[in-house]
Coordinates of N, CA and C in Angstrom, one line a residue:
M1 N 66.3 -64.9 12.2 CA 66.5 -65.8 13.2 C 66.0 -67.2 12.8
I2 N 64.9 -67.2 12.1 CA 64.3 -68.5 11.7 C 65.3 -69.2 10.7
L3 N 65.8 -68.4 9.8 CA 66.7 -69.0 8.7 C 68.0 -69.5 9.3
R4 N 68.5 -68.9 10.4 CA 69.8 -69.3 11.0 C 69.6 -70.5 11.8
S5 N 68.4 -70.7 12.4 CA 68.3 -71.8 13.3 C 67.7 -73.1 12.7
T6 N 67.4 -73.1 11.4 CA 66.9 -74.3 10.8 C 67.9 -74.8 9.7
E7 N 67.8 -76.1 9.4 CA 68.6 -76.7 8.3 C 68.1 -76.2 7.0
L8 N 69.0 -76.3 6.0 CA 68.7 -75.8 4.7 C 67.4 -76.4 4.1
K9 N 67.2 -77.7 4.2 CA 66.1 -78.3 3.6 C 64.8 -78.0 4.3
E10 N 64.8 -77.5 5.6 CA 63.6 -77.2 6.4 C 63.3 -75.8 6.4
R11 N 64.0 -74.9 5.7 CA 63.8 -73.5 5.8 C 62.5 -73.1 5.2
P12 N 62.1 -73.6 4.0 CA 60.8 -73.2 3.5 C 59.6 -73.5 4.4
L13 N 59.6 -74.7 5.0 CA 58.6 -75.0 6.0 C 58.6 -74.1 7.2
A14 N 59.8 -73.8 7.7 CA 59.9 -72.9 8.9 C 59.4 -71.5 8.6
V15 N 59.7 -71.0 7.4 CA 59.2 -69.7 7.1 C 57.7 -69.7 6.9
A16 N 57.2 -70.7 6.3 CA 55.7 -70.8 6.1 C 55.0 -70.9 7.4
L17 N 55.5 -71.8 8.3 CA 54.9 -71.9 9.6 C 55.0 -70.6 10.4
N18 N 56.1 -69.9 10.3 CA 56.3 -68.6 11.0 C 55.3 -67.6 10.5
S19 N 55.0 -67.6 9.2 CA 54.1 -66.7 8.6 C 52.7 -67.0 9.1
V20 N 52.3 -68.3 9.1 CA 50.9 -68.7 9.5 C 50.7 -68.4 11.0
I21 N 51.7 -68.7 11.8 CA 51.5 -68.4 13.2 C 51.5 -67.0 13.5
S22 N 52.3 -66.2 12.8 CA 52.3 -64.7 13.0 C 50.9 -64.1 12.6
R23 N 50.3 -64.6 11.5 CA 49.0 -64.1 11.1 C 47.9 -64.5 12.1
L24 N 48.0 -65.7 12.5 CA 46.9 -66.2 13.4 C 47.0 -65.5 14.8
T25 N 48.2 -65.4 15.3 CA 48.3 -64.8 16.7 C 48.3 -63.3 16.7
G26 N 48.7 -62.7 15.6 CA 48.8 -61.2 15.6 C 47.7 -60.5 14.8
G27 N 47.4 -61.1 13.7 CA 46.5 -60.4 12.8 C 45.0 -60.6 13.1
L28 N 44.6 -61.7 13.6 CA 43.2 -62.0 13.9 C 42.7 -61.4 15.3
P29 N 43.4 -61.8 16.4 CA 42.8 -61.4 17.6 C 43.0 -59.9 18.0
A30 N 44.1 -59.3 17.5 CA 44.4 -57.9 17.9 C 43.3 -57.0 17.6
P31 N 42.7 -56.9 16.4 CA 41.6 -56.0 16.1 C 40.3 -56.3 17.0
L32 N 40.1 -57.5 17.2 CA 38.9 -57.9 18.0 C 39.1 -57.5 19.5
I33 N 40.3 -57.7 20.0 CA 40.5 -57.3 21.4 C 40.5 -55.8 21.5
F34 N 41.2 -55.1 20.6 CA 41.2 -53.6 20.6 C 39.8 -53.0 20.5
G35 N 39.0 -53.6 19.6 CA 37.6 -53.1 19.4 C 36.8 -53.3 20.6
L36 N 37.0 -54.5 21.3 CA 36.2 -54.7 22.5 C 36.6 -53.7 23.6
L37 N 37.9 -53.4 23.7 CA 38.3 -52.5 24.7 C 37.8 -51.1 24.4
L38 N 37.8 -50.7 23.1 CA 37.3 -49.4 22.7 C 35.8 -49.3 23.0
D39 N 35.1 -50.4 22.8 CA 33.6 -50.4 23.1 C 33.4 -50.2 24.6
K40 N 34.3 -50.7 25.5 CA 34.1 -50.5 26.9 C 34.3 -49.0 27.3
L41 N 35.1 -48.3 26.5 CA 35.4 -46.9 26.8 C 34.3 -45.9 26.1
C42 N 33.3 -46.4 25.5 CA 32.3 -45.6 24.9 C 31.4 -44.9 25.9
L43 N 31.2 -43.7 25.8 CA 30.3 -42.9 26.7 C 28.9 -42.8 26.1
V44 N 28.7 -42.6 24.8 CA 27.4 -42.4 24.2 C 27.3 -43.3 23.0
Y45 N 26.2 -44.1 22.9 CA 26.0 -45.0 21.8 C 24.9 -44.3 20.9
S46 N 24.8 -44.8 19.7 CA 23.8 -44.2 18.8 C 22.4 -44.7 19.0
S47 N 22.3 -45.9 19.8 CA 20.9 -46.4 20.1 C 20.7 -46.2 21.6
E48 N 19.5 -46.6 22.0 CA 19.1 -46.4 23.4 C 19.9 -47.5 24.3
T49 N 20.0 -48.7 23.8 CA 20.7 -49.7 24.6 C 22.2 -49.7 24.3
C50 N 23.0 -50.2 25.2 CA 24.4 -50.3 25.0 C 24.9 -51.5 24.3
T51 N 23.9 -52.4 23.9 CA 24.2 -53.6 23.2 C 24.5 -53.4 21.7
G52 N 24.0 -52.4 21.1 CA 24.1 -52.2 19.7 C 24.3 -50.8 19.4
G53 N 24.6 -50.5 18.1 CA 24.8 -49.2 17.6 C 26.2 -48.8 17.7
A54 N 26.5 -47.7 17.0 CA 27.9 -47.2 16.9 C 28.2 -46.2 18.1
C55 N 29.4 -46.2 18.4 CA 29.8 -45.3 19.5 C 29.9 -43.9 19.0
L56 N 29.3 -43.0 19.6 CA 29.3 -41.6 19.2 C 30.3 -40.7 20.0
L57 N 30.6 -41.1 21.2 CA 31.5 -40.3 22.0 C 32.3 -41.3 22.9
T58 N 33.6 -41.2 22.9 CA 34.5 -42.0 23.7 C 35.2 -41.1 24.7
D59 N 35.7 -41.7 25.7 CA 36.5 -41.0 26.7 C 38.0 -40.9 26.1
H60 N 38.3 -39.8 25.6 CA 39.6 -39.7 24.9 C 40.8 -39.9 25.8
K61 N 40.7 -39.4 27.0 CA 41.8 -39.6 27.9 C 42.1 -41.1 28.2
R62 N 41.0 -41.8 28.4 CA 41.2 -43.3 28.7 C 41.6 -44.0 27.4
V63 N 41.2 -43.6 26.2 CA 41.6 -44.2 25.0 C 43.1 -44.0 24.8
R64 N 43.6 -42.8 25.1 CA 45.0 -42.5 25.0 C 45.8 -43.4 25.9
Y65 N 45.4 -43.5 27.2 CA 46.0 -44.4 28.1 C 46.0 -45.9 27.6
L66 N 44.9 -46.3 27.1 CA 44.8 -47.7 26.6 C 45.8 -47.9 25.5
C67 N 45.9 -47.0 24.5 CA 46.8 -47.2 23.4 C 48.2 -47.2 23.9
T68 N 48.6 -46.4 24.9 CA 49.9 -46.3 25.4 C 50.2 -47.6 26.2
I69 N 49.3 -48.1 27.0 CA 49.5 -49.3 27.8 C 49.7 -50.5 26.9
V70 N 48.8 -50.6 25.9 CA 48.9 -51.7 24.9 C 50.2 -51.7 24.2
A71 N 50.6 -50.6 23.7 CA 51.9 -50.5 22.9 C 53.1 -50.8 23.8
V72 N 53.1 -50.3 25.0 CA 54.3 -50.5 25.8 C 54.3 -52.0 26.3
S73 N 53.2 -52.6 26.6 CA 53.1 -54.0 27.1 C 53.6 -54.9 26.0
F74 N 53.2 -54.7 24.7 CA 53.6 -55.5 23.6 C 55.1 -55.4 23.3
K75 N 55.6 -54.2 23.5 CA 57.0 -53.9 23.3 C 57.8 -54.7 24.4
V76 N 57.3 -54.6 25.6 CA 58.1 -55.3 26.7 C 58.0 -56.8 26.5
V77 N 56.9 -57.4 26.1 CA 56.8 -58.8 25.9 C 57.7 -59.2 24.7
S78 N 57.7 -58.5 23.6 CA 58.5 -58.8 22.5 C 60.0 -58.7 22.8
S79 N 60.3 -57.7 23.6 CA 61.7 -57.6 24.0 C 62.2 -58.8 24.9
I80 N 61.3 -59.2 25.8 CA 61.6 -60.4 26.6 C 61.9 -61.6 25.7
F81 N 61.0 -61.8 24.8 CA 61.2 -63.0 23.9 C 62.4 -62.8 23.0
L82 N 62.7 -61.6 22.6 CA 63.9 -61.4 21.8 C 65.2 -61.7 22.6
L83 N 65.2 -61.2 23.9 CA 66.4 -61.5 24.7 C 66.5 -63.0 25.0
L84 N 65.4 -63.6 25.3 CA 65.4 -65.1 25.5 C 65.9 -65.9 24.3
A85 N 65.4 -65.5 23.1 CA 65.9 -66.2 21.9 C 67.4 -65.9 21.7
W86 N 67.8 -64.7 22.0 CA 69.2 -64.4 21.8 C 70.1 -65.2 22.7
Q87 N 69.7 -65.3 24.0 CA 70.4 -66.0 25.0 C 70.5 -67.5 24.6
L88 N 69.4 -68.1 24.2 CA 69.4 -69.5 23.8 C 70.2 -69.7 22.5
Y89 N 70.2 -68.8 21.6 CA 71.0 -69.0 20.4 C 72.5 -68.8 20.7
K90 N 72.8 -67.9 21.6 CA 74.2 -67.7 22.0 C 74.8 -68.9 22.7
R91 N 74.0 -69.5 23.6 CA 74.5 -70.7 24.3 C 74.6 -71.9 23.3
R92 N 73.7 -72.0 22.4 CA 73.8 -73.2 21.4 C 75.0 -73.0 20.5
S93 N 75.3 -71.8 20.0 CA 76.3 -71.6 19.1 C 77.7 -71.7 19.8
S94 N 77.8 -71.4 21.1 CA 79.1 -71.5 21.7 C 79.5 -72.9 22.2
S95 N 78.5 -73.8 22.2 CA 78.8 -75.2 22.7 C 79.1 -76.1 21.5

């Protein structure tokens, strides 16, 4: 989609910007958010306080629901953006 919507001389810059934005928005915050959510589902920590230590026991049922909800929500959001881009590209190419 990026290569079709940019001019020939701007394609390397468009691909580079797409790669950087994808890495920053998808690669960095996703493990942090997922780890935070998994820490919230921990039942038993290795230390006395809940502020530190490794998680020894998690609520497996809630972890399963969390993974399913996260996967489905990202699929829905990406599908919405795909349909939006397709509609905008379709309108631009027909005019």
